Coordinates of C-alpha atoms and ligand atoms in Angstrom, one line a residue:
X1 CA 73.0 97.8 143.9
X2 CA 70.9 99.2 141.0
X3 CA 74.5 100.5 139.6
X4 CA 76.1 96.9 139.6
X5 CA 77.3 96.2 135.9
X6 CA 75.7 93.1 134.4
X7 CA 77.9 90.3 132.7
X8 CA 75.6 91.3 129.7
X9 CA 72.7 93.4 129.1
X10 CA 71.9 95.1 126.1
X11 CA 70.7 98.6 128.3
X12 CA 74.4 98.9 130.3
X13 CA 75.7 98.0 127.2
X14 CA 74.4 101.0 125.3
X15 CA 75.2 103.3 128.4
X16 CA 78.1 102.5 129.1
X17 CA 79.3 101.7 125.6
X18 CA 78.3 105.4 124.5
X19 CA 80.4 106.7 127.3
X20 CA 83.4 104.6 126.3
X21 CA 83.3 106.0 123.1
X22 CA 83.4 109.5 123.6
X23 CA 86.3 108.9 126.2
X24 CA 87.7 107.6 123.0
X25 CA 86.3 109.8 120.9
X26 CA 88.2 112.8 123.3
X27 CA 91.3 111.3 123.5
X28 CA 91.4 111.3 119.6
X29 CA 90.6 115.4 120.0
X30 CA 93.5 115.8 122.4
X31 CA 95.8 113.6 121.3
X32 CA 98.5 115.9 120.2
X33 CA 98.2 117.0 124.3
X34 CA 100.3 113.9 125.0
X35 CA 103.9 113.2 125.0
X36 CA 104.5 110.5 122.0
X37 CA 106.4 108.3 123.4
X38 CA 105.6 107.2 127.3
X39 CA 108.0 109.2 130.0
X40 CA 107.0 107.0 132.7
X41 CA 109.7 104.9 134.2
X42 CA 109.8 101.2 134.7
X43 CA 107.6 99.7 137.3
X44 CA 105.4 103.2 138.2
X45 CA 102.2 101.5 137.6
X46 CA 102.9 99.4 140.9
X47 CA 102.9 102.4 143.0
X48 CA 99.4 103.3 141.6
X49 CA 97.4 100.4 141.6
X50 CA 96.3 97.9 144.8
X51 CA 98.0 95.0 145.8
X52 CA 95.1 92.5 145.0
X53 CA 91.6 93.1 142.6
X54 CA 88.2 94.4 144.4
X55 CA 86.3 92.1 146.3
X56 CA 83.3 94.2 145.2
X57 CA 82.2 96.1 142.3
X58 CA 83.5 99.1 141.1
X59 CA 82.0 102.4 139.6
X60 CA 82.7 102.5 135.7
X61 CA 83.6 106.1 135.8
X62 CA 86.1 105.6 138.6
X63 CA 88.0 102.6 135.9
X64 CA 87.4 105.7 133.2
X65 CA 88.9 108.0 135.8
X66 CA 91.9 105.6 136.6
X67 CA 92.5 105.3 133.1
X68 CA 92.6 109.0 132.2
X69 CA 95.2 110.0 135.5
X70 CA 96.9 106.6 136.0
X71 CA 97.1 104.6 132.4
X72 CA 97.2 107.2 129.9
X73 CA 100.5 108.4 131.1
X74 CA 102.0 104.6 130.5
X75 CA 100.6 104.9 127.1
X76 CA 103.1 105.8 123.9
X77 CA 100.6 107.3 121.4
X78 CA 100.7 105.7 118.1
X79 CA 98.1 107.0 116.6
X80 CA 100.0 110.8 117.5
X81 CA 100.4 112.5 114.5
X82 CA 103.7 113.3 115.6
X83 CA 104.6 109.7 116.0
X84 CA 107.4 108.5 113.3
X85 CA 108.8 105.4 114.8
X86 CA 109.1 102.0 113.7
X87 CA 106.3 101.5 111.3
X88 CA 102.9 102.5 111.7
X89 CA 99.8 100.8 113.3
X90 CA 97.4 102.5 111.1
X91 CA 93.7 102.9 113.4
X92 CA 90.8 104.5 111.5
X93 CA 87.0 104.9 112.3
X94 CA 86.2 102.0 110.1
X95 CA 88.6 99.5 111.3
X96 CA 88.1 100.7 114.8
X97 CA 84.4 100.2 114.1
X98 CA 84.7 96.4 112.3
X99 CA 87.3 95.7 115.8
X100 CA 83.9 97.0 118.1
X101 CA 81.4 94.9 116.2
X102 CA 83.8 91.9 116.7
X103 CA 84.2 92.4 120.2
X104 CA 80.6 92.9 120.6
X105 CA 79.6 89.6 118.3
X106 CA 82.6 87.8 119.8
X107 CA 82.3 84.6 118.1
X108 CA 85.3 81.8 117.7
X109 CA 85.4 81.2 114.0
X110 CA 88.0 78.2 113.9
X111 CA 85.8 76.2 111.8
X112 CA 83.3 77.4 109.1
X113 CA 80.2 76.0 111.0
X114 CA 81.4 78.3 114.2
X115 CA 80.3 80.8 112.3
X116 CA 79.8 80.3 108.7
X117 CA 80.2 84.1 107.8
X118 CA 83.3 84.7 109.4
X119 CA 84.7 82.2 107.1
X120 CA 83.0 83.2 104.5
X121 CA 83.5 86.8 104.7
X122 CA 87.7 86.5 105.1
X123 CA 88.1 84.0 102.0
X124 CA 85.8 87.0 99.9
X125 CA 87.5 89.5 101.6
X126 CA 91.1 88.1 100.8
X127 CA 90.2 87.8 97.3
X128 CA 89.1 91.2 97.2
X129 CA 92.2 92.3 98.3
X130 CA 94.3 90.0 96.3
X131 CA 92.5 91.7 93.0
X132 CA 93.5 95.1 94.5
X133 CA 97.2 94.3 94.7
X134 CA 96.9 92.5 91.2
X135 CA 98.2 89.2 92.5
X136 CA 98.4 86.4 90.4
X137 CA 95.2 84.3 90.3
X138 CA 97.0 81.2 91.8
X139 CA 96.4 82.8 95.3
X140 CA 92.8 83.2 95.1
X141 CA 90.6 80.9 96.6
X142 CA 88.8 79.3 93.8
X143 CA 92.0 77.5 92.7
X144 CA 95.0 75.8 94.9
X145 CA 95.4 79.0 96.6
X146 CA 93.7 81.3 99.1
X147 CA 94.2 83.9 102.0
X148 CA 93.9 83.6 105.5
X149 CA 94.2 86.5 108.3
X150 CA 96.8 85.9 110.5
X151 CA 97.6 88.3 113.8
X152 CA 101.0 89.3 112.9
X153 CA 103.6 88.8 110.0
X154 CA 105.4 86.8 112.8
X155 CA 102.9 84.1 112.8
X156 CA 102.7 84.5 108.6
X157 CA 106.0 83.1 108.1
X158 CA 106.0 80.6 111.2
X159 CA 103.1 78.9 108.9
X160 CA 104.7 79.0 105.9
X161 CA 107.9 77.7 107.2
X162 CA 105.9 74.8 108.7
X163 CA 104.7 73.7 105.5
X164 CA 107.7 74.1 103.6
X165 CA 109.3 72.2 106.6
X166 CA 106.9 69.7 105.9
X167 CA 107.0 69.0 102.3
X168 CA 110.7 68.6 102.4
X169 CA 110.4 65.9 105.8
X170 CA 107.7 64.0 103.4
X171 CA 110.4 64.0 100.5
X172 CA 113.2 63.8 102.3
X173 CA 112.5 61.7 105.4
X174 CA 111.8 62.7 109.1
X175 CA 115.6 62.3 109.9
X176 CA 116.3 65.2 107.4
X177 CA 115.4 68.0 109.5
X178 CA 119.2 68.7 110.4
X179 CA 119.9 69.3 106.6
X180 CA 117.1 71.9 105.7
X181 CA 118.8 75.6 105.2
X182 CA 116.5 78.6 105.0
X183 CA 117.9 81.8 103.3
X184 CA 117.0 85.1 103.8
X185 CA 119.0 88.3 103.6
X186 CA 120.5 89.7 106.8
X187 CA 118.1 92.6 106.4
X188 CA 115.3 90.3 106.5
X189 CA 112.6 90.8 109.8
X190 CA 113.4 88.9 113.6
X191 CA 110.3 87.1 112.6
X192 CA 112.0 84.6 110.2
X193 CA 114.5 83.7 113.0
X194 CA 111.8 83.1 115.4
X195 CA 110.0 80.9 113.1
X196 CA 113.2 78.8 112.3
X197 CA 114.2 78.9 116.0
X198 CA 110.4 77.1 116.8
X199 CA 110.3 74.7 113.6
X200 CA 113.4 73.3 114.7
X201 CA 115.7 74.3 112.0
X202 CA 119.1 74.6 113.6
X203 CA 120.3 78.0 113.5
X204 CA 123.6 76.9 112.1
X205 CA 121.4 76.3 109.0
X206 CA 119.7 79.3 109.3
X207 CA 121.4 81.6 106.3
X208 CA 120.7 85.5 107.0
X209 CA 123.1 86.6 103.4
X210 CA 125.5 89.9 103.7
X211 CA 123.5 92.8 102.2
X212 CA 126.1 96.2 102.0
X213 CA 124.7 99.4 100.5
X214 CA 126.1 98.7 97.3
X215 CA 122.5 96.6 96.4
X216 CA 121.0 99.1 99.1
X217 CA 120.8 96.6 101.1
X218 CA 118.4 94.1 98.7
X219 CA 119.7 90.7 98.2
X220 CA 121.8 89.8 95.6
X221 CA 120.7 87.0 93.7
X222 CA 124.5 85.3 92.7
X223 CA 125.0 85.6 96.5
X224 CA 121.8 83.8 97.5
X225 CA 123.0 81.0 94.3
X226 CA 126.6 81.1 95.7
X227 CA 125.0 79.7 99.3
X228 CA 122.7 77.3 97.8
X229 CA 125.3 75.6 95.5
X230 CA 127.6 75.4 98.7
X231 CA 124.9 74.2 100.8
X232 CA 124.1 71.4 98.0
X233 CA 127.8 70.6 98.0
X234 CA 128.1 70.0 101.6
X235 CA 124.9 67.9 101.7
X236 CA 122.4 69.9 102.9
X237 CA 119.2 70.3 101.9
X238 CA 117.8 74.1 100.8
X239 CA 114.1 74.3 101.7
X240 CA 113.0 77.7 102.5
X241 CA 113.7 81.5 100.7
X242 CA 112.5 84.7 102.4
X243 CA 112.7 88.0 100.4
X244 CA 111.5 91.2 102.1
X245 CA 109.7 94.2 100.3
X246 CA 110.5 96.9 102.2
X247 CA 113.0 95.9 104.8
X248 CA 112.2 97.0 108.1
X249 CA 115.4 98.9 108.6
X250 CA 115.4 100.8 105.1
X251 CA 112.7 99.4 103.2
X252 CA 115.0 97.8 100.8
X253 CA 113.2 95.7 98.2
X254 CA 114.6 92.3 97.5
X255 CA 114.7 91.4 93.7
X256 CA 112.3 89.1 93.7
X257 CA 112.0 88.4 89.8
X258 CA 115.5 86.6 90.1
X259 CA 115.2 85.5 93.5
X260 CA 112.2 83.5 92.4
X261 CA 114.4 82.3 89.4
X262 CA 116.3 80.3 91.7
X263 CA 114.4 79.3 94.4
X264 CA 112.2 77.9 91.5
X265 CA 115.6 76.1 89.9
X266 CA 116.0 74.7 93.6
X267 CA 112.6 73.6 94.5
X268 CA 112.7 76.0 97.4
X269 CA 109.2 77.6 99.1
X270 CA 109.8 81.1 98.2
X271 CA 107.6 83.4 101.0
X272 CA 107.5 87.5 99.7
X273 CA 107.5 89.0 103.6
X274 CA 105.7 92.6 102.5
X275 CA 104.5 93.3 106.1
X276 CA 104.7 97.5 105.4
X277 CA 105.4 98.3 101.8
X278 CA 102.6 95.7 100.5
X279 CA 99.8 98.6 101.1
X280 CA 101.3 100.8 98.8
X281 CA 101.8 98.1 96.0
X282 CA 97.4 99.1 95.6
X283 CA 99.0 102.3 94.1
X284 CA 99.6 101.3 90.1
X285 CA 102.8 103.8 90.2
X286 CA 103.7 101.2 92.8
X287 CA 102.9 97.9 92.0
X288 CA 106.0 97.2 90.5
X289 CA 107.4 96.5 93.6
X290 CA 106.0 93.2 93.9
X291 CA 106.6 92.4 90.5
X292 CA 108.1 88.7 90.2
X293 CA 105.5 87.9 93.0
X294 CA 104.1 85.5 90.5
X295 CA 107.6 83.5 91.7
X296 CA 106.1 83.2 95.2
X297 CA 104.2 80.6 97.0
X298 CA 103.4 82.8 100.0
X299 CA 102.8 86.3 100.1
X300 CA 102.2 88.5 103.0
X301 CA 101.3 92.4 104.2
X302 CA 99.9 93.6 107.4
X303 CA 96.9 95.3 106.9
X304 CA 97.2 96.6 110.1
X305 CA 100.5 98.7 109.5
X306 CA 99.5 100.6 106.8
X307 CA 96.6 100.4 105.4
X308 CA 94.0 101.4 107.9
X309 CA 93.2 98.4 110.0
X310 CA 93.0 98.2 113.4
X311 CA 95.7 96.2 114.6
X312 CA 95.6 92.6 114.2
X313 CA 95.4 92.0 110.7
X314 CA 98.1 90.5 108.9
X315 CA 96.9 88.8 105.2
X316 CA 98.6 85.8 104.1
X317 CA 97.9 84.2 100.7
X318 CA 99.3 80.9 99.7
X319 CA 99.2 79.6 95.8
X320 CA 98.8 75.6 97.8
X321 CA 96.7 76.0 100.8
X322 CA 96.9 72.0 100.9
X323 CA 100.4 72.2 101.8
X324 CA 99.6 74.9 105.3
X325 CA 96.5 72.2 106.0
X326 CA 98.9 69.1 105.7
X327 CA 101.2 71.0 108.0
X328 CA 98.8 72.1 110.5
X329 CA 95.5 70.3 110.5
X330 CA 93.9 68.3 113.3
X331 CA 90.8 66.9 113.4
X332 CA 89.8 65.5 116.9
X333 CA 85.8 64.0 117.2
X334 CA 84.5 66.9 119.5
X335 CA 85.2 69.4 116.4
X336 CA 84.0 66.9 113.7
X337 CA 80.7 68.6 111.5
X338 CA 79.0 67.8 108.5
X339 CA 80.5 70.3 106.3
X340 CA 83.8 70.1 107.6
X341 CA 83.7 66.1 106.5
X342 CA 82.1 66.6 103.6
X343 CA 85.3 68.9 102.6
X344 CA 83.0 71.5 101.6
X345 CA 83.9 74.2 103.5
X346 CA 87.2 76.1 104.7
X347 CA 88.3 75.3 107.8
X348 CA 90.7 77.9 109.0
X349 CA 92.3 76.5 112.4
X350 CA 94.1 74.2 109.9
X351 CA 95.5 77.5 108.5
X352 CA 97.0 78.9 111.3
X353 CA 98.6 78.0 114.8
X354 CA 96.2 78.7 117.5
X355 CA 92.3 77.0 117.1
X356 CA 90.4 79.9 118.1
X357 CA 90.2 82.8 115.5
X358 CA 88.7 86.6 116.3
X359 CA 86.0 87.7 113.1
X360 CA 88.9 90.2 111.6
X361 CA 87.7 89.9 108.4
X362 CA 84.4 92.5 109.6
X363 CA 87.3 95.5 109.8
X364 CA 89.4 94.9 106.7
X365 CA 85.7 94.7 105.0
X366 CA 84.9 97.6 106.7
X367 CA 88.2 99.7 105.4
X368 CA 87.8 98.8 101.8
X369 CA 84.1 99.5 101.8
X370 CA 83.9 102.7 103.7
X371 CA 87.5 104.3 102.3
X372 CA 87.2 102.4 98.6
X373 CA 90.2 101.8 96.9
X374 CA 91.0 105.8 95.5
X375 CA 91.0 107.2 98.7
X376 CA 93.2 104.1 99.8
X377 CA 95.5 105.0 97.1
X378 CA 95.5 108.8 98.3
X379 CA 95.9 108.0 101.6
X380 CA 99.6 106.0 101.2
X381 CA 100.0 108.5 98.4
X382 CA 100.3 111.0 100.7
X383 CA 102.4 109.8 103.8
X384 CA 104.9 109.6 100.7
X385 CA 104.7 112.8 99.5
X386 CA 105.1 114.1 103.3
X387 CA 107.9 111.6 103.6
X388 CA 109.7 113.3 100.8
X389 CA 108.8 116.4 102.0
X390 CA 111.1 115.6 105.0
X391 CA 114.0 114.1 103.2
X392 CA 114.0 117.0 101.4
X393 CA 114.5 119.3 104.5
X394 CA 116.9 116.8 105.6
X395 CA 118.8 117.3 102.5
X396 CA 119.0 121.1 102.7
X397 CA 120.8 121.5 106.0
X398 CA 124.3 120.3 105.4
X399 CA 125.1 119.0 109.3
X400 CA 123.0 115.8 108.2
X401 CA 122.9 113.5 105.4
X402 CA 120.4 110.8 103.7
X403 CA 121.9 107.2 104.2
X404 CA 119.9 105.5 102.2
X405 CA 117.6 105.8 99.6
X406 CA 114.2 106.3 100.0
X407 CA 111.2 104.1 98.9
X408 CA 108.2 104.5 100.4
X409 CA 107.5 106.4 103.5
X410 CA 110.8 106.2 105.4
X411 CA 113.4 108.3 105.6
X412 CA 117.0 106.9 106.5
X413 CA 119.2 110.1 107.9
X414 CA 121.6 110.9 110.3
X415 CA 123.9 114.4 111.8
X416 CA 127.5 114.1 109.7
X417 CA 130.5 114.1 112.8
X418 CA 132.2 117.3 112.7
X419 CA 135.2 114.9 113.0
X420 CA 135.2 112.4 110.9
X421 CA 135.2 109.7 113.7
X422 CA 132.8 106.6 113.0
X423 CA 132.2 105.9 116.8
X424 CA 131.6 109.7 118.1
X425 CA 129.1 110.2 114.6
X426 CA 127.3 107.2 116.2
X427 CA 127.3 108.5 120.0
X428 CA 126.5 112.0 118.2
X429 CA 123.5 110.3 116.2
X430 CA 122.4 108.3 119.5
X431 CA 121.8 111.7 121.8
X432 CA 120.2 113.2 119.1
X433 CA 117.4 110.2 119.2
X434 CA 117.7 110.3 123.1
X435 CA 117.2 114.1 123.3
X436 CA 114.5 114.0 120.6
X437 CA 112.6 111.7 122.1
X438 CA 112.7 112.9 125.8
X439 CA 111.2 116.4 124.5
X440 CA 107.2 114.0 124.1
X441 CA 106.9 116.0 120.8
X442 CA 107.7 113.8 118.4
X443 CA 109.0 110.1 118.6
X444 CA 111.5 108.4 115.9
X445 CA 113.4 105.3 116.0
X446 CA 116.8 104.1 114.9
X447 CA 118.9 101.2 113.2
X448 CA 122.3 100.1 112.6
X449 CA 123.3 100.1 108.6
X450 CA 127.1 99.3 107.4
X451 CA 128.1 100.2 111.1
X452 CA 126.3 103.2 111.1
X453 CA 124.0 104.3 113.6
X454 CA 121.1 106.1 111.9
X455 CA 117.2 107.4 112.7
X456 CA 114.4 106.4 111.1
X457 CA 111.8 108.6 110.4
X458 CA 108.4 107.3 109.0
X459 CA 105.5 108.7 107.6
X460 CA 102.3 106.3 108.5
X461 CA 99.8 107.5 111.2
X462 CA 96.2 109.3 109.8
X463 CA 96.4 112.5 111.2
X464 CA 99.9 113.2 110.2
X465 CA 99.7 116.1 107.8
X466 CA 102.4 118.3 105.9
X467 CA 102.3 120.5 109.8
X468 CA 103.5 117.8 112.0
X469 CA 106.4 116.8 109.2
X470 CA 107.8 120.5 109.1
X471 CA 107.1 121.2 113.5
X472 CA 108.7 117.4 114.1
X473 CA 112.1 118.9 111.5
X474 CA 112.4 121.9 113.6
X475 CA 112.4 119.7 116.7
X476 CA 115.2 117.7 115.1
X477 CA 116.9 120.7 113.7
X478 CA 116.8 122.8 116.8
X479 CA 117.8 119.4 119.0
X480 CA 120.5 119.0 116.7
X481 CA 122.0 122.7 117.2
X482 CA 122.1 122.9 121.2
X483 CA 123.8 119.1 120.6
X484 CA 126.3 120.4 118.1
X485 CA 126.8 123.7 120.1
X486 CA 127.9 121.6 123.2
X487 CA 131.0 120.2 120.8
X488 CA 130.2 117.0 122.2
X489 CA 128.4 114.3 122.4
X490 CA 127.3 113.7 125.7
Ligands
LIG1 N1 108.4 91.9 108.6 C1 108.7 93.2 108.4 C2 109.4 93.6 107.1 C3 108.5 94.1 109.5 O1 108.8 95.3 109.3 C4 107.8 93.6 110.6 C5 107.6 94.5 111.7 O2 107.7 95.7 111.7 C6 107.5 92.2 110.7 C7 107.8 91.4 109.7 C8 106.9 91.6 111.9 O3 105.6 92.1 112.1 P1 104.6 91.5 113.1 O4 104.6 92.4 114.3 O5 103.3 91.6 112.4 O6 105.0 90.1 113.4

């Protein structure tokens, strides 16, 4: 029994802790072994694991064994530096290090006397940040305004749509719900739909604008008027503006100087959903992608997508926080305190939807401390430099062609049809992906522009250097060739 693992103790802890990491440490060594994205096929855990859990304890290093022959293989490896889908999930040895001395202080910070430097720590933390990205002073904490760490982007907008909800039911009446519209383009993130689908704004209210590639696919401003006049017209009441910077399908930038313009004129809560590009705006040569921001009652990036934070960190900033705590405070006697009634203190479970909150300030702190901001800068400096790297070989081999323009660290491209035939260039475009993506080398992703089926191909994981960018082309060249010599698409 002297094996037996201890619910705590700080000597097995240490042990086994140590070995942990170096499993880690190795699989960071060999990642490149792996195929990117998972080959396994639906349901093949089942056939490797028992029916029920042990009735006894286990050895650790058979669970580090099952992981190594029987998990691994179900894993698609993000941090590969030949992975290029979606948008990153950055990981790096200091947020990886804040995430392990969370899980190892594991405290539930929902109110500032649960832990008074978790609190604490985000609000400085946030401001921090804010400074780096040059945003207006209104969303610091020492005014109106503050930040709060949310898990994802998703959960950033659901709370800002609340409070917006809110304000408009307490100046228009509770029986107005069926007249608030939200506008967004119809490049705009899944997430805003969600959010509208659970605050109860009916989806026939639920404006997602025409974009075409004649504004690349940004929001045009006497569009988003045109809707909101008609919606006035008709009796309904506007309450709610989403712009994107960086769309996830193109990273198209939404203007937000003249957005702002008229979601000011209207009274509307105007959110800036920056969930990707937002890290980049830390570069000066960049900034001026959130300029207008100053428009904005809610901001929002993921830390965790680009900017070297372990996943989940996504920063919200409001310029009214009073307006997210009317919306989603509650204040039952069991969690009643001193400081909390004395209103002396943030509370964040009144910023966000669950009560229980993870310390994930420790690894954004962590990043900006142990990176500092020039190497921050270098860092997204240089996933673009690779990305244009990549458009450029795209550009030089005439079966394929750049659909639309690139920003930041995506690249929008796709084979040309031999034949001039908009379905077959799609099928054409679709095996390519398929056949890609079944070699494990390198893993890319894919969205629909205009009618057009395109692949996306993003710079954004730590290791990825000018090597992986030039093998994962050849891949995608030489793919492209056998496809092209079979005449067909499959
Ligand atoms: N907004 C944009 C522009 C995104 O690209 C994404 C995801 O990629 C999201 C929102 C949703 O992010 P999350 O997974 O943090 O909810």
């Amino acid at each position: 029994m002297e094996n037996v693992l201890k619910p705590m103790d700080a000597e097995q802890l240490r042990e086994n802790a140590h070995k942990m990491v170096d499993f880690i440490a190795d699989y960071y060594k060999n990642i490149e072994s792996f195929p990117v994205l998972s080959q396994v096929q639906p349901g093949y855990l089942r056939k490797l694991l028992p029916d029920s859990a042990p009735n006894h304890p286990e050895q650790f290093e058979d669970v580090l064994n099952d992981i190594q022959a029987k998990i691994l293989p179900g894993v698609t490896h993000w941090q590969s530096p030949d992975y290029f889908a979606y948008f990153p999930s950055n990981s790096s040895t200091a947020g990886f290090l804040g995430e392990m001395l969370s899980a190892g202080l594991n405290i539930v910070g929902f109110s500032w006397v649960t832990s008074p430097a978790a609190t604490e720590l985000e609000v400085i933390v946030l401001d921090w940040l804010a400074k780096l990205l040059k945003l207006p002073e209104d969303f610091l904490s020492l005014g109106q305004g503050g930040g709060v760490i949310q898990g994802t982007a998703s959960e950033a907008v659901l709370v800002v749509l609340l409070a917006a909800r809110d304000k408009f039911l307490r100046r228009y009446g509770k029986n107005s719900l069926a007249k608030l519209v939200a506008y967004a383009s119809n490049q705009a993130h899944a997430s805003l739909q969600k959010a509208c689908q659970i605050a109860g704004i009916h989806a026939e209210n639920c404006r997602f604008l025409e974009t075409d590639s004649s504004t690349n696919y940004a929001l045009s401003p006497d569009i988003l008027q045109e809707a909101i006049s008609k919606d006035i017209a008709a009796g309904l009441i506007p309450f709610f503006l989403s712009a994107t910077v960086g769309t996830t399908s193109s990273t198209a930038v939404d203007p937000l100087f003249e957005l702002g313009k008229i979601a000011k004129g209207n009274n509307i809560w105007f959110h800036i959903d920056a969930a990707y590009a937002g890290s980049a705006c830390i570069c000066p040569e960049y900034r001026h992608y959130i300029d207008g921001v100053e428009t904005a009652d809610s901001f929002n990036m993921n830390a965790h997508k680009w900017f070297l934070t372990n996943f989940d960190c996504s920063v919200l900033w409001v310029k009214d926080r009073s307006a997210l705590i009317q919306s989603l405070s509650t204040n039952p006697e069991y969690l009643r305190n001193k400081a909390s009634q004395g209103n002396m203190v943030v509370d964040y479970k009144d910023w966000q939807i669950p009560l229980g909150r993870r310390f994930r300030s420790l690894k954004l702190w962590m990043v900006l401390r142990l990176y500092g901001l020039e190497n921050l800068q270098c860092y997204i400096r240089s996933h673009i430099e690779y990305a244009k790297h990549f458009e450029e070989l795209v550009s030089l081999d005439q079966r394929f062609e750049i659909v639309a323009p690139r920003t930041f660290s995506l690249v929008c491209f796709r084979l040309i049809s031999p034949h001039n035939d908009d379905d077959f260039c799609n099928k054409l475009n679709h095996d390519l992906l398929d056949a890609v993506n079944s070699t494990g080398k390198i893993f890319l992703s894919h969205t629909v522009l205009s009618g057009k089926y395109i692949l996306r191909f993003v710079v954004g994981t730590p290791l990825t250097e000018e090597r992986h960018v030039n093998a994962a082309w050849k891949v995608l060249h030489d793919e492209a060739t056998k496809l092209l010599g079979r005449g067909s698409a499959n």
